[in-house]
Coordinates of C-alpha atoms and ligand atoms in Angstrom, one line a residue:
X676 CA -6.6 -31.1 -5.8
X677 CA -8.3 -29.9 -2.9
X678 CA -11.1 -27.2 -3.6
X679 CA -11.4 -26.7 0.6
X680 CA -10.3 -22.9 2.0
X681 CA -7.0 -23.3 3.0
X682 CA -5.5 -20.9 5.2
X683 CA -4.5 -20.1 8.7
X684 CA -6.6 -21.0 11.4
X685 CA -5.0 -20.3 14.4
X686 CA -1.8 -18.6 15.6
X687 CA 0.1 -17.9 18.9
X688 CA 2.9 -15.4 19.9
X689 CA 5.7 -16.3 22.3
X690 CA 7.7 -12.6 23.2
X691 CA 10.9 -12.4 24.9
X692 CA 10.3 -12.2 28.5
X693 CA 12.5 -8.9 28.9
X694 CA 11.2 -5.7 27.9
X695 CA 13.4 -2.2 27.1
X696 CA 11.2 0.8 27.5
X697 CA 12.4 3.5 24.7
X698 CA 11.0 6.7 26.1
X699 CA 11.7 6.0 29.8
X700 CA 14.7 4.3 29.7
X701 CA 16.5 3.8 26.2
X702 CA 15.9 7.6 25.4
X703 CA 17.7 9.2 28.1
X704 CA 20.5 7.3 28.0
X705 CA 21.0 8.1 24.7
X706 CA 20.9 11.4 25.4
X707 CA 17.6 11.6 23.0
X708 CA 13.9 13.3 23.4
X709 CA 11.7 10.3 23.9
X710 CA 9.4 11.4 20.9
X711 CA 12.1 10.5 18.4
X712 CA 10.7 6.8 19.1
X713 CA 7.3 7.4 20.4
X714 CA 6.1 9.7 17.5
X715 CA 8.4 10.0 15.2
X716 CA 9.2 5.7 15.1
X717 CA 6.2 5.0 16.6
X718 CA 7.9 2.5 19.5
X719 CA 7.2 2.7 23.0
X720 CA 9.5 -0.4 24.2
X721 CA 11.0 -3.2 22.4
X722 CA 10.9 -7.4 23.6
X723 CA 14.5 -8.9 24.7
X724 CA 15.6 -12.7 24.7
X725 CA 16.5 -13.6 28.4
X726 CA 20.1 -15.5 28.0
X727 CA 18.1 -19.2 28.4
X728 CA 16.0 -17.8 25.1
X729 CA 17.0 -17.8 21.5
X730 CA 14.9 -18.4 18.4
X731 CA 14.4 -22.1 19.1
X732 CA 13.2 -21.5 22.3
X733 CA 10.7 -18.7 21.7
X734 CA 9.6 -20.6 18.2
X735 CA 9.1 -24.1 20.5
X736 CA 6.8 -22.4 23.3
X737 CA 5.2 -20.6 20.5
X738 CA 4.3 -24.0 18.5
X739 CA 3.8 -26.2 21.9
X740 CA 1.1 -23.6 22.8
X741 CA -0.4 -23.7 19.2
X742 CA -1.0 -27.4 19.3
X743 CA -2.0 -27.7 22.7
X744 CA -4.8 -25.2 22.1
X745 CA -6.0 -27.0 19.4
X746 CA -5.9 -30.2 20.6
X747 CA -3.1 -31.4 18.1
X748 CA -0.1 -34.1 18.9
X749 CA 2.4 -34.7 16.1
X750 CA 0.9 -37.0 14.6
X751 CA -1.6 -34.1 13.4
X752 CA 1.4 -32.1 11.6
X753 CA 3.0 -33.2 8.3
X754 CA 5.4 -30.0 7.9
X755 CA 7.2 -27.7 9.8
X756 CA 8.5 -24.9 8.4
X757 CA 10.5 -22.2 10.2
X758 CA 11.6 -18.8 8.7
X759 CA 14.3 -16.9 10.4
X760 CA 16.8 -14.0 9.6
X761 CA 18.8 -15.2 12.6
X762 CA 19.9 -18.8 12.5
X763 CA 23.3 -20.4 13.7
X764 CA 23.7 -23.0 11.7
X765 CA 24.3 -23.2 8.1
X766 CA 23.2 -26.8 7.8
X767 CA 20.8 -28.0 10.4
X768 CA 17.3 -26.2 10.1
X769 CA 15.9 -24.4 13.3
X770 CA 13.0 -26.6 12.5
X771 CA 14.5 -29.8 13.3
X772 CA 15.5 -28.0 16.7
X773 CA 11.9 -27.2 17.2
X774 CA 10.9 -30.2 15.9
X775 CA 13.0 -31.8 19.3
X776 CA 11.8 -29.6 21.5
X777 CA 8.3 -30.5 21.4
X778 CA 9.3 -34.6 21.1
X779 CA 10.3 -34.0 24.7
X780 CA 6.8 -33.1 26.0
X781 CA 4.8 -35.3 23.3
X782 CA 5.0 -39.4 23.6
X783 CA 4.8 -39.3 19.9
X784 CA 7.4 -38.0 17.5
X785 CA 7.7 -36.0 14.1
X786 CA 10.0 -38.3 12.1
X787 CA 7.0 -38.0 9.4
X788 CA 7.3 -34.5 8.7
X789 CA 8.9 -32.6 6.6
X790 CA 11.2 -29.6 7.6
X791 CA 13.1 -26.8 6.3
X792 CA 14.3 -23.6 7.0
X793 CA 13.5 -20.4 4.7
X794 CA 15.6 -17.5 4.7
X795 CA 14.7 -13.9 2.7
X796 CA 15.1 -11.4 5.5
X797 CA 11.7 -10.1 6.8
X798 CA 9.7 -12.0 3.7
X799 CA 10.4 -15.7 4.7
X800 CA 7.5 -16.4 7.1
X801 CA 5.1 -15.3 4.4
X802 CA 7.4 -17.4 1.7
X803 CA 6.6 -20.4 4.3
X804 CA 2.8 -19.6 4.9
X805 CA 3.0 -19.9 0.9
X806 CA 5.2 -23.3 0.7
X807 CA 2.6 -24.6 3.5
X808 CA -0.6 -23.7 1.1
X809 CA 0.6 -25.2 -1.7
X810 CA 1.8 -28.3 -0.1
X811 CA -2.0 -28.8 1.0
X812 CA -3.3 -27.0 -2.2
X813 CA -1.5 -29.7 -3.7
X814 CA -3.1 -32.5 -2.1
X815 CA 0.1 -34.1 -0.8
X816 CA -0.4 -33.2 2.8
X817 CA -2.1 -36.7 3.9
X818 CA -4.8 -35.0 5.6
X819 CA -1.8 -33.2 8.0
X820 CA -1.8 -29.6 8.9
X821 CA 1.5 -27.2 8.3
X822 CA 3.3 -25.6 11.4
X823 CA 4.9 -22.7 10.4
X824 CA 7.6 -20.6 12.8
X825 CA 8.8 -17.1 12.4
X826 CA 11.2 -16.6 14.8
X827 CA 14.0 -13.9 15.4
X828 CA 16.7 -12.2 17.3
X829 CA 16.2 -8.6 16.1
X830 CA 19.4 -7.5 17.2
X831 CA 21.6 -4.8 16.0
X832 CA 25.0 -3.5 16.7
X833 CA 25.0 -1.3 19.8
X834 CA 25.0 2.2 18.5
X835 CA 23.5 1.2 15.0
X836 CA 20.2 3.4 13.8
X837 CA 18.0 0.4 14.3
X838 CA 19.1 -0.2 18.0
X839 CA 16.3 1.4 18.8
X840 CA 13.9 -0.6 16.5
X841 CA 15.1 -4.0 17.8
X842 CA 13.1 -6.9 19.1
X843 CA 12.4 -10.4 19.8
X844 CA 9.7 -13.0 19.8
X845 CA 8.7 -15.9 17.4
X846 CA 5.3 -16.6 15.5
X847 CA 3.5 -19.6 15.3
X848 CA 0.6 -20.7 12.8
X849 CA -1.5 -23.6 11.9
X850 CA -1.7 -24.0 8.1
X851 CA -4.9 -25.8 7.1
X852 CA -7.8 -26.6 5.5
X853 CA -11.4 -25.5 6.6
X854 CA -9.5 -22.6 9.1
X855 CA -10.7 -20.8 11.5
X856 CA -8.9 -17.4 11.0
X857 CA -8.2 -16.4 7.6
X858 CA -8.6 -18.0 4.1
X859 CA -5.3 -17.4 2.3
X860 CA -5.6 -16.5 -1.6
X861 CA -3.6 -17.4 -5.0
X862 CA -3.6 -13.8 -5.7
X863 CA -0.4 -12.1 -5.4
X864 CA 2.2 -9.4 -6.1
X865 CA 5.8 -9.1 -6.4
X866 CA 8.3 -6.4 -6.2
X867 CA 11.9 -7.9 -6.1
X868 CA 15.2 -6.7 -6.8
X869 CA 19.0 -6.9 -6.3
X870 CA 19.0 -4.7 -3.5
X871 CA 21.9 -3.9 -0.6
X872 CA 20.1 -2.1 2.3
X873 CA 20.3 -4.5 4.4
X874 CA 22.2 -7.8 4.8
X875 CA 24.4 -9.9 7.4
X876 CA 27.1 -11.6 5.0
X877 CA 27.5 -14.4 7.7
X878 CA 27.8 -12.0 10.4
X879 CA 25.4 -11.7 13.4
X880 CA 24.5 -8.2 13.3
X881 CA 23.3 -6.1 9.9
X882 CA 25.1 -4.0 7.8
X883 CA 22.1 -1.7 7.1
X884 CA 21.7 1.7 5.0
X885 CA 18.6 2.3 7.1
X886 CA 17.1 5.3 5.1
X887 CA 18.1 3.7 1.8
X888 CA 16.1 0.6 3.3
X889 CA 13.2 2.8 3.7
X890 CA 13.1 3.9 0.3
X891 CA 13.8 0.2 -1.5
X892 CA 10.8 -0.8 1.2
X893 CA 8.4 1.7 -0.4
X894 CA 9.5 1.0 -4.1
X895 CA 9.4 -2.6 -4.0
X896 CA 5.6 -2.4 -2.2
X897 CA 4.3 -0.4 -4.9
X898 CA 5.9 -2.4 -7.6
X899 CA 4.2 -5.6 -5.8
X900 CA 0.6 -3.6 -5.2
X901 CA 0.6 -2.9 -8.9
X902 CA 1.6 -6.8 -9.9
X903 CA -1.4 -7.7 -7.4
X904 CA -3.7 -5.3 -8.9
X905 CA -2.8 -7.2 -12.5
X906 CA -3.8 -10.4 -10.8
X907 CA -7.2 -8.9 -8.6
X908 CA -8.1 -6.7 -10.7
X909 CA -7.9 -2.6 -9.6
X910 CA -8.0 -2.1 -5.9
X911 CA -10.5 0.3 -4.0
X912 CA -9.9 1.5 0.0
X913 CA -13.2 -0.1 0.8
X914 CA -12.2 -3.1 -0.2
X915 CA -10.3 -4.5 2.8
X916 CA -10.9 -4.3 6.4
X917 CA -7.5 -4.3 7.7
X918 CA -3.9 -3.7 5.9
X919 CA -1.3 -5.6 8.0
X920 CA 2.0 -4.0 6.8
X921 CA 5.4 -5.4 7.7
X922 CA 6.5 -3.4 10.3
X923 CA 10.3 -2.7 10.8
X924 CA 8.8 0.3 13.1
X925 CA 4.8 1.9 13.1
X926 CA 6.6 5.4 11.4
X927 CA 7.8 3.5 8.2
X928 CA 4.0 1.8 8.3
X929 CA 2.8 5.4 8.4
X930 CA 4.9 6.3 5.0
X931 CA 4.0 3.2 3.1
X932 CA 0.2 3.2 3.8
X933 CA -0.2 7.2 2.6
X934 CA 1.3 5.9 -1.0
X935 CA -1.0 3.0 -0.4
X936 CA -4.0 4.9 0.0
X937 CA -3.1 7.5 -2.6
X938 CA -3.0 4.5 -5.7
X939 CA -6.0 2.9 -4.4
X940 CA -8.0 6.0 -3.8
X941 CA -7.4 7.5 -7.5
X942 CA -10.0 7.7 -9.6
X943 CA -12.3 6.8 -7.1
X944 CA -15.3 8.1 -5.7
X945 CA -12.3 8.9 -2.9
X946 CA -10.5 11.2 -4.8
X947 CA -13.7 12.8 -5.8
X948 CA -14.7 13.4 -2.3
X949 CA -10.8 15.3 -1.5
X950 CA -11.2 17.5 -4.3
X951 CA -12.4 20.3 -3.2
X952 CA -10.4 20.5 -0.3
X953 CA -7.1 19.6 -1.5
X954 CA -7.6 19.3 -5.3
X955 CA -7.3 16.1 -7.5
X956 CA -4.3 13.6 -7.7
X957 CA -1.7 15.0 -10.2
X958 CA -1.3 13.1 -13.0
X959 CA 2.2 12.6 -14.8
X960 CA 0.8 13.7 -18.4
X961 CA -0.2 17.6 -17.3
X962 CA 3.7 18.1 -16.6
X963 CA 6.5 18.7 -18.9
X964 CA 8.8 17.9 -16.4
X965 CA 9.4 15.0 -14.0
X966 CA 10.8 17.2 -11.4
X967 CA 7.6 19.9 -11.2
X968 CA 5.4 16.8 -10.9
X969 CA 6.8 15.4 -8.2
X970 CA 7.2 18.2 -6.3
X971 CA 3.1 18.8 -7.4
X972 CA 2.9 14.9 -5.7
X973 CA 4.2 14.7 -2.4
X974 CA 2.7 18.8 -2.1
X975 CA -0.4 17.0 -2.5
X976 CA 0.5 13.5 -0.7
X977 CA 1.7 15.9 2.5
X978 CA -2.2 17.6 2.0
X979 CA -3.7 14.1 1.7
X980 CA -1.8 12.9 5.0
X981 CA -3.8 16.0 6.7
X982 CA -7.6 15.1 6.1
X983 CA -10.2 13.4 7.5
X984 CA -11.0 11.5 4.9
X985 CA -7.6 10.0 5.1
X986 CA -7.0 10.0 8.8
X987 CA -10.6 8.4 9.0
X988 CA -9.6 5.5 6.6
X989 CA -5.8 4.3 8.1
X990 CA -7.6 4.9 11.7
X991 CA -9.8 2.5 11.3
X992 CA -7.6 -0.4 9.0
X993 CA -4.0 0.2 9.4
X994 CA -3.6 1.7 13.1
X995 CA -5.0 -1.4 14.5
X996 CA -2.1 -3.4 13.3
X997 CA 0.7 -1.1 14.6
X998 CA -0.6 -1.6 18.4
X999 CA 1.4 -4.9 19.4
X1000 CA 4.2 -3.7 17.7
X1001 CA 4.5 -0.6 20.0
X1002 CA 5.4 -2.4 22.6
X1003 CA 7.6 -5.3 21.1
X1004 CA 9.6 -3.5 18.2
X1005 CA 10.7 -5.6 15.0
X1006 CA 10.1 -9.1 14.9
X1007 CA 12.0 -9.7 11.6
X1008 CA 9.8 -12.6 9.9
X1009 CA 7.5 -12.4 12.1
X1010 CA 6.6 -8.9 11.8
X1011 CA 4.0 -9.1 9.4
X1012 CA 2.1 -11.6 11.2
X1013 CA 2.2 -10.3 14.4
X1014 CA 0.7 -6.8 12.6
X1015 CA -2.2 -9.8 11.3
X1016 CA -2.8 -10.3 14.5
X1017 CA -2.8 -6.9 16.1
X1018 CA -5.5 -6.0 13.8
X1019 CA -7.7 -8.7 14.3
X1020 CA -7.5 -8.8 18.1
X1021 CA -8.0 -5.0 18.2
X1022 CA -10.6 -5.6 15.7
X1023 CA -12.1 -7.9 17.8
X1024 CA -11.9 -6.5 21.1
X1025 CA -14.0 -3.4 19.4
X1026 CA -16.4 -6.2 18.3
X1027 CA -16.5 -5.4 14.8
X1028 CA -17.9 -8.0 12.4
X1029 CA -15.0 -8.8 10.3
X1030 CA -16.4 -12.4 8.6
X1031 CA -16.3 -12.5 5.0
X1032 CA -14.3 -9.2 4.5
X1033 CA -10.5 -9.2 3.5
X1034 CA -7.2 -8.3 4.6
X1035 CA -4.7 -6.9 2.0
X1036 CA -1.5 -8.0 3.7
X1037 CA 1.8 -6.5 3.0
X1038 CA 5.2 -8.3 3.2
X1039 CA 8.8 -7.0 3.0
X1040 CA 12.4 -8.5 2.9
X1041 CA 15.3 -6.8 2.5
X1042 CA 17.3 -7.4 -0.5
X1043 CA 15.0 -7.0 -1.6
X1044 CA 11.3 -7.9 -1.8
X1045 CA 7.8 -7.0 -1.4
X1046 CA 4.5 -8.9 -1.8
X1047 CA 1.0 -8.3 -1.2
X1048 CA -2.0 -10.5 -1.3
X1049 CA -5.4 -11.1 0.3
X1050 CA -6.7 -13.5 2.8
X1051 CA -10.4 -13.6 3.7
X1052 CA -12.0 -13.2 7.0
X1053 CA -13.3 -16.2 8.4
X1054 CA -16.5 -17.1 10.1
X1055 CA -14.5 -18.9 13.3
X1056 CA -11.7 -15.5 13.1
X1057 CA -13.2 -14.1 16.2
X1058 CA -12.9 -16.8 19.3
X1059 CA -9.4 -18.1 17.4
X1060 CA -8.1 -14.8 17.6
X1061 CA -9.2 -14.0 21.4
X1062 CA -7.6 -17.0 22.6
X1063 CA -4.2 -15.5 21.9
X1064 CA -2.9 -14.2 25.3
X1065 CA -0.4 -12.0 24.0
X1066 CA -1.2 -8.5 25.6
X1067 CA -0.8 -10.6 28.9
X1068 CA 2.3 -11.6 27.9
X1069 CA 3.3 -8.2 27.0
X1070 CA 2.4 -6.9 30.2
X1071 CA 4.6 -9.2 32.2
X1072 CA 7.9 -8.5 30.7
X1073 CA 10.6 -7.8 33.2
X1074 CA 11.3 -4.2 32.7
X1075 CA 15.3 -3.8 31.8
X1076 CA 17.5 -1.1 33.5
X1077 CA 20.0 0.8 31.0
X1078 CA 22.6 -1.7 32.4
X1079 CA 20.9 -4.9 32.2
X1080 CA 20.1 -4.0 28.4
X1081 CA 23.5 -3.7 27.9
X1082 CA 24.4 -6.9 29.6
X1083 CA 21.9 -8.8 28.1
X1084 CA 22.9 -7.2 24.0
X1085 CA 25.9 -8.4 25.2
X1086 CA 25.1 -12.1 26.4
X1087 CA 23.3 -12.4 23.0
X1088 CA 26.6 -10.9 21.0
X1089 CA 28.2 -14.5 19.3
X1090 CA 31.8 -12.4 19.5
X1091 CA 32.0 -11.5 23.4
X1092 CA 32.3 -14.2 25.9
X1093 CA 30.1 -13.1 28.7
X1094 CA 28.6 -14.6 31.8
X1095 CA 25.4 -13.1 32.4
X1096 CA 22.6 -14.5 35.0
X1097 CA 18.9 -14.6 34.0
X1098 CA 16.7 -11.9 35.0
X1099 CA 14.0 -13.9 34.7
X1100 CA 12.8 -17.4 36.1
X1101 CA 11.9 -19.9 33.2
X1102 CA 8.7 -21.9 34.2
X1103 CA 6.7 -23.7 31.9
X1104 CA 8.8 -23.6 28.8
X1105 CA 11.7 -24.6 26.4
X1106 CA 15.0 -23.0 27.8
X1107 CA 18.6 -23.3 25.9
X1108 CA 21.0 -25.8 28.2
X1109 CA 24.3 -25.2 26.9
X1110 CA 26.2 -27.0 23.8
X1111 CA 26.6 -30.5 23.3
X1112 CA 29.6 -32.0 21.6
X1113 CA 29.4 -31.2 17.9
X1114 CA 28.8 -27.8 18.9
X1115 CA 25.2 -27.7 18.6
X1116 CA 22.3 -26.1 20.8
X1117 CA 21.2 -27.9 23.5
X1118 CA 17.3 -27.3 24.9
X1119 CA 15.3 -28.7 28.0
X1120 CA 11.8 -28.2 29.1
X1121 CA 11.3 -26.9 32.5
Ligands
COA1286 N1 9.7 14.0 17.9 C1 8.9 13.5 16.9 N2 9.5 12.9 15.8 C2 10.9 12.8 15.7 C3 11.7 13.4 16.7 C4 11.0 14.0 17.9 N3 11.7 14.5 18.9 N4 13.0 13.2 16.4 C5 13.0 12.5 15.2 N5 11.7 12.3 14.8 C6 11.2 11.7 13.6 C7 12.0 12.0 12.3 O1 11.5 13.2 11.7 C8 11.8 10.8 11.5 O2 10.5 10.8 10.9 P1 10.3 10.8 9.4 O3 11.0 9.7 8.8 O4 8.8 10.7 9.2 O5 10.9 12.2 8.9 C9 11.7 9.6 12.5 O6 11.5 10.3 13.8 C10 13.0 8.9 12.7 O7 14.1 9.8 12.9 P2 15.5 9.7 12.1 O8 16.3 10.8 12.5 O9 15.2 9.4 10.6 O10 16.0 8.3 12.8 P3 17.3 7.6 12.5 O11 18.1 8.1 11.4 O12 18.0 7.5 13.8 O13 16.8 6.1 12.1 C11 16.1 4.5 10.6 C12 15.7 5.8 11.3 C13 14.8 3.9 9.9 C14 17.1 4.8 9.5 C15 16.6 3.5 11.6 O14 15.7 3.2 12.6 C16 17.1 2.2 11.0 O15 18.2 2.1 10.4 N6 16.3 1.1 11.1 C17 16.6 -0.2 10.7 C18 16.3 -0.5 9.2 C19 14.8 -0.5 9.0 O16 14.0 -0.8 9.9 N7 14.4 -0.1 7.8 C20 13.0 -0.1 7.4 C21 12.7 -0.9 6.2 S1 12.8 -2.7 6.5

């Protein structure tokens, strides 16, 4: 058994190279005011595949830019594991894809390494980190790193609620001993049930009760904070730097990290401190009736939302990881990871010293499932983070039209037959070449 830190040590972000813009352009089409997704969801634009992208394509530049940076060839990675909510094949395993892609711009190739494909809606990319730490936990990686790919589509049916929350981009991390970024930890939580709010039974876009989803979302976090807190031990707000939520959209962040903060803060010198100004937590035993304490709850949760004390707190560890996802919407399995980031490159930018402290990081799938655990802070987290060039990335986006959007949803719609010409001029990069004769997906390098 290996007794080294395992954990991530470096990670890089390929985002679809189109970009909708929700208050200027997906707003008034709809006929909306622009703060239903600037304030009240919390979006400012989402990222779009180009029609030569999909989720092998964004997931290969991704990964080819990971090992590049670090100086790594195949022969360096013993596992690839790829988590998607969006695959096309219920056989073959994106990874293997992936794993092609990249044997076109490396002499060596990856017939060593084990691959799979890991599907739990939004959850799976943290199921993989997990699969990827105890492969080298176990001491059966060789000495090999893990490559791990979230990657998704975010679409959703044109008209659907979460239209506006779409996205599309792919995550790519380094799984390894010694690593630079962050330590991960064997203490976890679960909350995991039967649930229907949102599921694809082998269709391409959800069927999704979206404010029923928001509600399993919140149940099934608390449910995993308390099975992490029976693990850790009881939690306490100063006790991480950063809480990287998923993030469907920044507003249902905002919801689950006020319940957060209200569990971790009772009975602390937190709850002291709030008080006088907005009384103490209620407690279930002072009420005969269920119904009068929670109304006496969210009166004081909505009180709690407006003070300093609180504001002060989620400024300063959960706002930084809402700011990528402003401007590229849900990533699906990579969500969570992309909120990782966020915070630590916001957190570095501000040149705060982050080495040694923890993360509490929250995960979500639909149908459903929460978990929460804590990865530590370290000492290399800084440079490994600034190397990401993501907020460039961002920033040159070709900026879609009302009508392009619509052509493009509809290029990336598996029912309509379209022919739709790129916006955009691939260079560089992994671009999908048509189908080959068993019907699978074809890829070149350009
Ligand atoms: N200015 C400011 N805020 C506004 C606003 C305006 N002009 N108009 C609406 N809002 C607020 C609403 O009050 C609401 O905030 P609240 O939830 O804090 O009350 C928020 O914007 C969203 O508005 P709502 O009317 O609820 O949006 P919707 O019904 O169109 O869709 C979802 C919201 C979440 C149901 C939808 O985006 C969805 O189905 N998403 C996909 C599923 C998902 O992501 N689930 C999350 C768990 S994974």
């Amino acid at each position: 058994m290996s007794e080294k830190a395992v954990g991530i040590d470096a990670m890089e972000i390929h985002t679809g190279t189109l970009r909708l813009d929700l208050a200027e352009t997906y707003a008034p089409a709809k006929d909306d005011d622009p703060g239903k997704y600037t304030k009240g969801l919390g979006l400012f634009a989402s990222s779009f595949p180009d029609v030569y992208e999909d989720i092998v394509t964004m997931g290969a530049n991704a990964a080819r830019r990971l090992l590049e940076r670090r100086g790594l060839t195949p022969a360096d990675i013993g596992r690839i594991d790829v988590a998607t909510e969006s695959s096309f094949d219920n056989s073959k395993p994106v990874s293997t894809y992936i794993a092609g892609c990249l044997e076109q711009v490396y002499d060596e190739d990856f017939h060593h390494a084990n691959k799979g494909e890991r599907k739990f809606a939004c959850i799976s990319g943290t199921q993989s980190l997990d699969d990827a730490y105890n492969w080298i936990r176990a001491g059966r990686n060789r000495g090999r790193k893990a490559l791990v790919v979230a990657t998704d589509t975010a679409l959703y049916e044109r008209g659907d609620p979460g239209e506006a929350t779409q996205g599309a981009g792919a995550v790519a991390m380094l799984i390894s001993e010694d690593p630079d970024l962050v330590e991960l930890s064997t203490a976890q939580g679960y909350g995991s049930a039967d649930e229907t709010d949102f599921l694809k039974p082998n269709q391409q876009f959800p069927s999704v009760d979206g404010k029923r989803s928001v509600q399993v979302y919140l149940a099934r976090m608390r449910e995993a904070l308390m099975d992490y807190e029976s693990v850790a031990g009881d939690t306490h707000p100063d006790d991480f730097a950063l809480v990287p939520f998923h993030t469907p959209f920044p507003g249902m962040v905002r919801k689950a990290a006020l319940l957060g903060f209200r569990h971790v803060a009772r009975d602390t010198e937190y709850e002291d401190r709030l008080a006088e100004e907005i009384g103490r937590q209620p407690r279930r035993e002072a009420f005969d009736d269920v119904g009068a304490f929670q109304d006496a709850l969210s009166e004081y949760t909505d009180a709690l939302a407006e003070t300093d004390v609180y504001r002060d707190w989620y400024a300063e560890t959960v706002e930084p990881t809402l700011e990528l996802s402003r401007y590229c919407g849900n990533w699906y399995t990579g969500s969570v990871h992309v909120a990782r980031a966020s915070g630590l490159l916001e957190a570095a930018e501000a040149g705060r010293d982050l080495a040694g402290a923890r993360l509490l990081v929250g995960s979500y799938g639909s149908g459903a499932q929460a978990e929460i655990h804590h990865e530590t802070i370290q000492p290399g987290w800084a440079d490994s983070i600034r190397a990401l060039a993501v907020k460039d990335r961002l920033r040159d986006r070709y900026d879609l039209s009302f009508e392009e959007y619509e052509r493009i949803h509809d290029a990336h719609n598996h029912e309509k037959e379209t022919d739709v010409d790129a916006l955009t001029t691939p260079d560089g990069e992994f671009v999908f070449d048509g189908w080959g004769r068993m019907g699978e997906r074809k890829y070149r390098y350009v």
